[in-house]
Structures are given as C-alpha cells and as structure tokens.
PDB file of C-alpha atoms in Angstrom:
ATOM      1  CA  GLU G   1     102.095 112.676 118.716  1.00  0.00           C
ATOM      2  CA  ALA G   2     102.839 114.990 115.795  1.00  0.00           C
ATOM      3  CA  PHE G   3     102.161 118.656 116.552  1.00  0.00           C
ATOM      4  CA  THR G   4     102.153 120.516 113.232  1.00  0.00           C
ATOM      5  CA  MET G   5     100.389 119.631 109.999  1.00  0.00           C
ATOM      6  CA  ARG G   6     103.648 118.711 108.271  1.00  0.00           C
ATOM      7  CA  LEU G   7     104.759 116.479 111.129  1.00  0.00           C
ATOM      8  CA  GLY G   8     101.315 114.882 111.158  1.00  0.00           C
ATOM      9  CA  TYR G   9     101.620 113.759 107.553  1.00  0.00           C
ATOM     10  CA  ALA G  10     105.198 112.587 108.095  1.00  0.00           C
ATOM     11  CA  ALA G  11     104.385 110.613 111.265  1.00  0.00           C
ATOM     12  CA  GLY G  12     101.304 108.934 109.795  1.00  0.00           C
ATOM     13  CA  LEU G  13     102.830 107.683 106.559  1.00  0.00           C
ATOM     14  CA  PRO G  14     104.773 104.762 108.139  1.00  0.00           C
ATOM     15  CA  ARG G  15     101.535 103.617 109.813  1.00  0.00           C
ATOM     16  CA  LEU G  16      99.474 103.527 106.625  1.00  0.00           C
ATOM     17  CA  GLU G  17     100.497 100.015 105.622  1.00  0.00           C
ATOM     18  CA  LEU G  18      99.581  98.558 109.009  1.00  0.00           C
ATOM     19  CA  LEU G  19      96.331 100.520 109.001  1.00  0.00           C
ATOM     20  CA  TYR G  20      95.428  98.877 105.703  1.00  0.00           C
ATOM     21  CA  LEU G  21      96.459  95.404 106.895  1.00  0.00           C
ATOM     22  CA  PHE G  22      94.400  95.880 110.064  1.00  0.00           C
ATOM     23  CA  SER G  23      91.368  96.932 108.010  1.00  0.00           C
ATOM     24  CA  ALA G  24      91.846  94.096 105.520  1.00  0.00           C
ATOM     25  CA  GLY G  25      92.038  91.559 108.347  1.00  0.00           C
ATOM     26  CA  LEU G  26      88.919  93.041 109.919  1.00  0.00           C
ATOM     27  CA  ALA G  27      87.034  92.751 106.626  1.00  0.00           C
ATOM     28  CA  LYS G  28      88.211  89.187 106.066  1.00  0.00           C
ATOM     29  CA  LYS G  29      87.091  88.232 109.579  1.00  0.00           C
ATOM     30  CA  ALA G  30      83.609  89.446 108.631  1.00  0.00           C
ATOM     31  CA  GLY G  31      83.586  87.278 105.519  1.00  0.00           C
ATOM     32  CA  LEU G  32      84.355  90.079 103.070  1.00  0.00           C
ATOM     33  CA  ASP G  33      86.904  90.262 100.267  1.00  0.00           C
ATOM     34  CA  PRO G  34      89.417  92.957 101.333  1.00  0.00           C
ATOM     35  CA  GLY G  35      90.419  93.624  97.731  1.00  0.00           C
ATOM     36  CA  LYS G  36      86.852  94.675  96.934  1.00  0.00           C
ATOM     37  CA  VAL G  37      85.634  96.383 100.098  1.00  0.00           C
ATOM     38  CA  VAL G  38      88.663  98.076 101.683  1.00  0.00           C
ATOM     39  CA  GLN G  39      89.977 101.419 100.442  1.00  0.00           C
ATOM     40  CA  TRP G  40      92.532 103.800 101.900  1.00  0.00           C
ATOM     41  CA  SER G  41      92.775 107.560 101.513  1.00  0.00           C
ATOM     42  CA  VAL G  42      94.723 110.563 102.765  1.00  0.00           C
ATOM     43  CA  LYS G  43      92.981 113.822 103.614  1.00  0.00           C
ATOM     44  CA  ARG G  44      94.173 116.734 101.473  1.00  0.00           C
ATOM     45  CA  PRO G  45      95.990 119.532 103.363  1.00  0.00           C
ATOM     46  CA  SER G  46      93.355 122.068 102.309  1.00  0.00           C
ATOM     47  CA  ARG G  47      90.542 119.892 103.695  1.00  0.00           C
ATOM     48  CA  LEU G  48      92.523 119.258 106.861  1.00  0.00           C
ATOM     49  CA  GLN G  49      93.076 122.959 107.429  1.00  0.00           C
ATOM     50  CA  ASN G  50      89.436 123.853 106.755  1.00  0.00           C
ATOM     51  CA  LYS G  51      88.168 121.224 109.175  1.00  0.00           C
ATOM     52  CA  ALA G  52      90.689 122.107 111.878  1.00  0.00           C
ATOM     53  CA  THR G  53      89.856 125.803 111.533  1.00  0.00           C
ATOM     54  CA  MET G  54      86.162 125.068 111.973  1.00  0.00           C
ATOM     55  CA  LEU G  55      86.410 122.575 114.848  1.00  0.00           C
ATOM     56  CA  PHE G  56      89.583 123.621 116.695  1.00  0.00           C
ATOM     57  CA  PRO G  57      90.220 127.303 115.877  1.00  0.00           C
ATOM     58  CA  ALA G  58      92.391 128.027 118.928  1.00  0.00           C
ATOM     59  CA  GLN G  59      94.699 125.065 118.270  1.00  0.00           C
ATOM     60  CA  CYS G  60      94.809 125.718 114.538  1.00  0.00           C
ATOM     61  CA  ALA G  61      95.892 129.312 115.213  1.00  0.00           C
ATOM     62  CA  VAL G  62      99.115 128.022 116.785  1.00  0.00           C
ATOM     63  CA  ASN G  63      99.632 125.307 114.147  1.00  0.00           C
ATOM     64  CA  ASP G  64      98.517 122.532 116.524  1.00  0.00           C
ATOM     65  CA  TYR G  65      96.885 119.688 114.559  1.00  0.00           C
ATOM     66  CA  ARG G  66      97.051 116.975 117.190  1.00  0.00           C
ATOM     67  CA  ARG G  67      93.252 116.724 117.341  1.00  0.00           C
ATOM     68  CA  SER G  68      93.013 115.936 113.634  1.00  0.00           C
ATOM     69  CA  THR G  69      92.777 112.156 113.717  1.00  0.00           C
ATOM     70  CA  ASP G  70      91.487 111.325 110.232  1.00  0.00           C
ATOM     71  CA  VAL G  71      94.432 112.298 108.029  1.00  0.00           C
ATOM     72  CA  TYR G  72      95.184 108.669 107.168  1.00  0.00           C
ATOM     73  CA  ARG G  73      92.057 106.551 106.953  1.00  0.00           C
ATOM     74  CA  THR G  74      90.483 103.449 105.516  1.00  0.00           C
ATOM     75  CA  GLN G  75      86.912 102.510 104.781  1.00  0.00           C
ATOM     76  CA  ILE G  76      85.278  99.094 104.802  1.00  0.00           C
ATOM     77  CA  VAL G  77      81.981  98.634 102.973  1.00  0.00           C
ATOM     78  CA  ALA G  78      79.941  95.791 104.464  1.00  0.00           C
ATOM     79  CA  ASP G  79      77.013  94.017 102.858  1.00  0.00           C
ATOM     80  CA  THR G  80      75.044  93.418 106.059  1.00  0.00           C
ATOM     81  CA  CYS G  81      74.611  94.879 109.530  1.00  0.00           C
ATOM     82  CA  LYS G  82      75.702  91.511 110.913  1.00  0.00           C
ATOM     83  CA  GLN G  83      79.120  91.978 109.297  1.00  0.00           C
ATOM     84  CA  ILE G  84      79.451  95.426 110.865  1.00  0.00           C
ATOM     85  CA  LYS G  85      78.471  93.982 114.245  1.00  0.00           C
ATOM     86  CA  LEU G  86      81.111  91.276 113.862  1.00  0.00           C
ATOM     87  CA  MET G  87      83.823  93.835 113.087  1.00  0.00           C
ATOM     88  CA  LEU G  88      82.724  95.914 116.076  1.00  0.00           C
ATOM     89  CA  SER G  89      83.049  92.885 118.341  1.00  0.00           C
ATOM     90  CA  VAL G  90      86.743  92.656 117.400  1.00  0.00           C
ATOM     91  CA  LEU G  91      87.363  96.393 117.717  1.00  0.00           C
ATOM     92  CA  GLU G  92      85.765  96.514 121.164  1.00  0.00           C
ATOM     93  CA  CYS G  93      88.393  94.013 122.376  1.00  0.00           C
ATOM     94  CA  LEU G  94      91.196  96.495 121.639  1.00  0.00           C
ATOM     95  CA  GLY G  95      90.212  99.351 123.951  1.00  0.00           C
ATOM     96  CA  ARG G  96      92.532 101.137 126.355  1.00  0.00           C
ATOM     97  CA  GLU G  97      91.822  98.757 129.237  1.00  0.00           C
ATOM     98  CA  THR G  98      92.360  95.563 127.233  1.00  0.00           C
ATOM     99  CA  PHE G  99      95.072  93.406 128.768  1.00  0.00           C
ATOM    100  CA  ASP G 100      95.346  90.671 126.135  1.00  0.00           C
ATOM    101  CA  ARG G 101      95.709  92.348 122.740  1.00  0.00           C
ATOM    102  CA  VAL G 102      97.166  89.295 121.034  1.00  0.00           C
ATOM    103  CA  ALA G 103      93.855  87.401 120.905  1.00  0.00           C
ATOM    104  CA  PRO G 104      91.858  89.984 118.896  1.00  0.00           C
ATOM    105  CA  LEU G 105      94.867  90.724 116.682  1.00  0.00           C
ATOM    106  CA  ARG G 106      95.224  87.016 115.976  1.00  0.00           C
ATOM    107  CA  LYS G 107      91.620  86.970 114.754  1.00  0.00           C
ATOM    108  CA  ILE G 108      92.497  89.457 112.021  1.00  0.00           C
ATOM    109  CA  GLY G 109      95.877  87.956 111.177  1.00  0.00           C
ATOM    110  CA  ILE G 110      98.321  90.551 112.520  1.00  0.00           C
ATOM    111  CA  ALA G 111      99.229  89.114 115.925  1.00  0.00           C
ATOM    112  CA  GLY G 112     102.910  89.274 115.007  1.00  0.00           C
ATOM    113  CA  THR G 113     103.072  93.064 114.752  1.00  0.00           C
ATOM    114  CA  ARG G 114     105.373  94.895 117.138  1.00  0.00           C
ATOM    115  CA  GLU G 115     103.310  98.077 116.940  1.00  0.00           C
ATOM    116  CA  HIS G 116     101.001  99.020 119.820  1.00  0.00           C
ATOM    117  CA  LEU G 117      97.375  99.156 118.653  1.00  0.00           C
ATOM    118  CA  VAL G 118      94.625 100.778 120.713  1.00  0.00           C
ATOM    119  CA  VAL G 119      91.051 101.590 119.720  1.00  0.00           C
ATOM    120  CA  GLU G 120      90.604 104.999 121.303  1.00  0.00           C
ATOM    121  CA  ARG G 121      87.014 105.658 120.272  1.00  0.00           C
ATOM    122  CA  ILE G 122      84.121 104.027 118.433  1.00  0.00           C
ATOM    123  CA  GLN G 123      81.490 106.427 117.163  1.00  0.00           C
ATOM    124  CA  ASN G 124      78.473 104.310 116.197  1.00  0.00           C
ATOM    125  CA  ARG G 125      76.340 106.528 114.020  1.00  0.00           C
ATOM    126  CA  PHE G 126      73.905 103.701 113.331  1.00  0.00           C
ATOM    127  CA  ALA G 127      72.798 104.150 116.934  1.00  0.00           C
ATOM    128  CA  ARG G 128      72.897 107.950 116.687  1.00  0.00           C
ATOM    129  CA  PRO G 129      73.051 109.141 113.060  1.00  0.00           C
ATOM    130  CA  ALA G 130      75.142 112.156 112.122  1.00  0.00           C
ATOM    131  CA  LEU G 131      73.675 115.432 110.924  1.00  0.00           C
ATOM    132  CA  GLY G 132      71.976 114.775 107.616  1.00  0.00           C
ATOM    133  CA  GLY G 133      70.950 111.312 108.793  1.00  0.00           C
ATOM    134  CA  TYR G 134      73.751 109.225 107.255  1.00  0.00           C
ATOM    135  CA  PRO G 135      74.660 106.247 109.508  1.00  0.00           C
ATOM    136  CA  ASP G 136      78.123 104.702 109.677  1.00  0.00           C
ATOM    137  CA  VAL G 137      80.788 103.815 112.238  1.00  0.00           C
ATOM    138  CA  LEU G 138      83.934 105.878 112.827  1.00  0.00           C
ATOM    139  CA  VAL G 139      86.805 104.217 114.661  1.00  0.00           C
ATOM    140  CA  SER G 140      89.839 106.048 116.010  1.00  0.00           C
ATOM    141  CA  LEU G 141      92.754 103.590 115.966  1.00  0.00           C
ATOM    142  CA  ARG G 142      96.014 104.575 117.635  1.00  0.00           C
ATOM    143  CA  ILE G 143      99.055 102.930 116.058  1.00  0.00           C
ATOM    144  CA  SER G 144     102.109 103.429 118.273  1.00  0.00           C
ATOM    145  CA  GLY G 145     100.957 106.883 119.321  1.00  0.00           C
ATOM    146  CA  TYR G 146      99.517 108.086 116.011  1.00  0.00           C
ATOM    147  CA  VAL G 147      95.730 108.094 115.563  1.00  0.00           C
ATOM    148  CA  CYS G 148      94.179 107.006 112.258  1.00  0.00           C
ATOM    149  CA  GLU G 149      90.560 106.448 111.289  1.00  0.00           C
ATOM    150  CA  ILE G 150      88.599 103.421 110.083  1.00  0.00           C
ATOM    151  CA  GLN G 151      85.138 103.955 108.603  1.00  0.00           C
ATOM    152  CA  LEU G 152      82.552 101.174 108.435  1.00  0.00           C
ATOM    153  CA  HIS G 153      79.801 101.657 105.845  1.00  0.00           C
ATOM    154  CA  LEU G 154      76.765  99.639 104.803  1.00  0.00           C
ATOM    155  CA  ARG G 155      76.759  99.121 101.037  1.00  0.00           C
ATOM    156  CA  ALA G 156      73.043  99.691 100.481  1.00  0.00           C
ATOM    157  CA  LEU G 157      73.069 103.009 102.340  1.00  0.00           C
ATOM    158  CA  GLU G 158      76.283 104.190 100.714  1.00  0.00           C
ATOM    159  CA  ALA G 159      74.907 103.429  97.264  1.00  0.00           C
ATOM    160  CA  LEU G 160      71.639 105.183  98.122  1.00  0.00           C
ATOM    161  CA  SER G 161      73.360 108.341  99.329  1.00  0.00           C
ATOM    162  CA  GLY G 162      75.666 108.639  96.306  1.00  0.00           C
ATOM    163  CA  GLU G 163      77.962 111.607  95.727  1.00  0.00           C
ATOM    164  CA  SER G 164      75.147 114.145  96.207  1.00  0.00           C
ATOM    165  CA  GLY G 165      74.252 112.590  99.551  1.00  0.00           C
ATOM    166  CA  ARG G 166      77.830 112.773 100.813  1.00  0.00           C
ATOM    167  CA  ALA G 167      78.084 116.393  99.674  1.00  0.00           C
ATOM    168  CA  LEU G 168      74.850 117.213 101.525  1.00  0.00           C
ATOM    169  CA  PHE G 169      76.139 115.495 104.657  1.00  0.00           C
ATOM    170  CA  LYS G 170      79.338 117.589 104.581  1.00  0.00           C
ATOM    171  CA  TRP G 171      77.192 120.721 104.232  1.00  0.00           C
ATOM    172  CA  PHE G 172      75.069 119.745 107.256  1.00  0.00           C
ATOM    173  CA  LYS G 173      78.183 119.292 109.401  1.00  0.00           C
ATOM    174  CA  HIS G 174      78.646 123.061 109.483  1.00  0.00           C
ATOM    175  CA  PHE G 175      75.556 123.391 111.662  1.00  0.00           C
ATOM    176  CA  SER G 176      75.021 122.549 115.298  1.00  0.00           C
ATOM    177  CA  ARG G 177      72.836 119.569 116.250  1.00  0.00           C
ATOM    178  CA  ASP G 178      70.974 121.869 118.647  1.00  0.00           C
ATOM    179  CA  ALA G 179      68.224 123.402 116.524  1.00  0.00           C
ATOM    180  CA  GLY G 180      67.562 125.995 119.228  1.00  0.00           C
ATOM    181  CA  SER G 181      70.947 127.611 118.689  1.00  0.00           C
ATOM    182  CA  TYR G 182      71.701 129.983 115.837  1.00  0.00           C
ATOM    183  CA  ALA G 183      74.481 132.467 115.119  1.00  0.00           C
ATOM    184  CA  LEU G 184      74.551 136.099 114.048  1.00  0.00           C
ATOM    185  CA  THR G 185      77.576 138.146 113.054  1.00  0.00           C
ATOM    186  CA  ASN G 186      77.386 141.915 113.380  1.00  0.00           C
ATOM    187  CA  GLN G 187      73.799 142.189 114.619  1.00  0.00           C
ATOM    188  CA  GLU G 188      72.957 143.676 117.977  1.00  0.00           C
ATOM    189  CA  PRO G 189      70.788 141.861 120.548  1.00  0.00           C
ATOM    190  CA  GLU G 190      67.725 143.965 119.737  1.00  0.00           C
ATOM    191  CA  ASP G 191      67.942 142.812 116.126  1.00  0.00           C
ATOM    192  CA  ALA G 192      67.625 139.161 117.042  1.00  0.00           C
ATOM    193  CA  ALA G 193      64.407 137.393 116.082  1.00  0.00           C
ATOM    194  CA  ALA G 194      62.607 134.125 116.765  1.00  0.00           C
ATOM    195  CA  GLN G 195      63.586 131.787 119.603  1.00  0.00           C
ATOM    196  CA  GLY G 196      66.954 130.420 120.590  1.00  0.00           C
ATOM    197  CA  SER G 197      70.423 131.453 121.730  1.00  0.00           C
ATOM    198  CA  THR G 198      72.476 133.875 119.670  1.00  0.00           C
ATOM    199  CA  HIS G 199      76.279 133.920 119.975  1.00  0.00           C
ATOM    200  CA  TYR G 200      78.067 137.091 118.846  1.00  0.00           C
ATOM    201  CA  GLN G 201      81.592 137.440 117.512  1.00  0.00           C
ATOM    202  CA  THR G 202      82.341 139.733 120.442  1.00  0.00           C
ATOM    203  CA  GLY G 203      81.657 136.902 122.853  1.00  0.00           C
ATOM    204  CA  GLY G 204      78.222 137.955 124.084  1.00  0.00           C
ATOM    205  CA  ARG G 205      75.098 135.808 124.081  1.00  0.00           C
ATOM    206  CA  TYR G 206      71.435 136.597 123.605  1.00  0.00           C
ATOM    207  CA  THR G 207      68.608 134.246 124.539  1.00  0.00           C
ATOM    208  CA  GLY G 208      65.102 135.007 123.422  1.00  0.00           C
TER     209      GLY G 208
END
C-alpha cells in the first residue's frame, strides 16, 4: 500500500481504468447503460488532507494516508432498488474469503484481468443511513493492494437531495452520531451545561 499522499495518488492512477471497467460491468449487469450512469472522480489533495486530518489525525501527522481509501472512486446511479440489490449480489461474491473469483468477474465481463480484486467492505447506508439521512452504498474495492471506492446511488434520492443536500450531508459528517456527546474547547468542567459527555483538548472528560 502507498504510505504518503503523493505515493497514494501515484499508486492509484494505474488502477483507475480497471476501476471504471469494473463499475461499468457492474452497471451493465444490472441492466443500466454504463455511459449514462457511471462516473469516475479523483479526490482533490485539499479535500483528502482535510478529511484525513479530521478522521485520522495521528496518522496524518506523520504523513500516513493509508487509511484514505476514496482517492480514486466511481459512482453508479441506479434507477431502482432492485438494480442496487443485483449489483450487491455480485459484490458480495468477491469478499476476502471467496475462493472462486472468476465466476463473479465473468458476470461483469472482466474475468480475463490479471489483477487481484477483493471487496474489502460494503457499507450499506440504505440499511443504516448516514448522518443527515442520505442513503447510498459505499464499497471498498482493493485492486492488487490499492483500495478504491465505488458508490451506489438511487437516482430519485440523488435528484431529490441536489447540490444543497450533498453540502448539508458533508456538514453533518463533522458531528458524532451519538447525540449525547458534545465537545468543548477551553472550558473547564464546572462550565459545562446540559447532559452528555464533554471531551477536552487536554484529554480529560466530563460527564454530567
């Protein structure tokens, strides 16, 4: 795996074409037109650094970006939940413990690849929506050691959320799912109000 940010971009670039072909085959298997529903993108360095600083501050401090797995990504916009379920059925056959990887790869038309493809994680946010309530599916796909991301969206929900909805979702991600937890900065324990757990920059914790 690539360690630094620069190495991460360099290592992922050769995998981008296969990532797109994988996503296009997945969309076609679900009865979708890849040219209309599949898009690829690369996370900007500034966004990557901001996210890594927020989620993995200790690793980011030593220029370790190995946990950043969405630098190179694709998205597939499905028309129905049935299409998403069909794509998930293929992805679930490519987990770590899968012995026969040729069969699911043949279904999406890339059985001849010499790269090693493993679905490391499937985060189904239709079953458990993300903060802000937006449901989608995030898939971590490892291509010969390098992890990329595939996003599965439902067209009606994506159109309903719009740009303002996506911006609101990104804003919500800065907050913990636990509503009983809140953070203070330079306040002392006696200044804390309401109910919940307060975490201080000095490392202490107040519960009240």
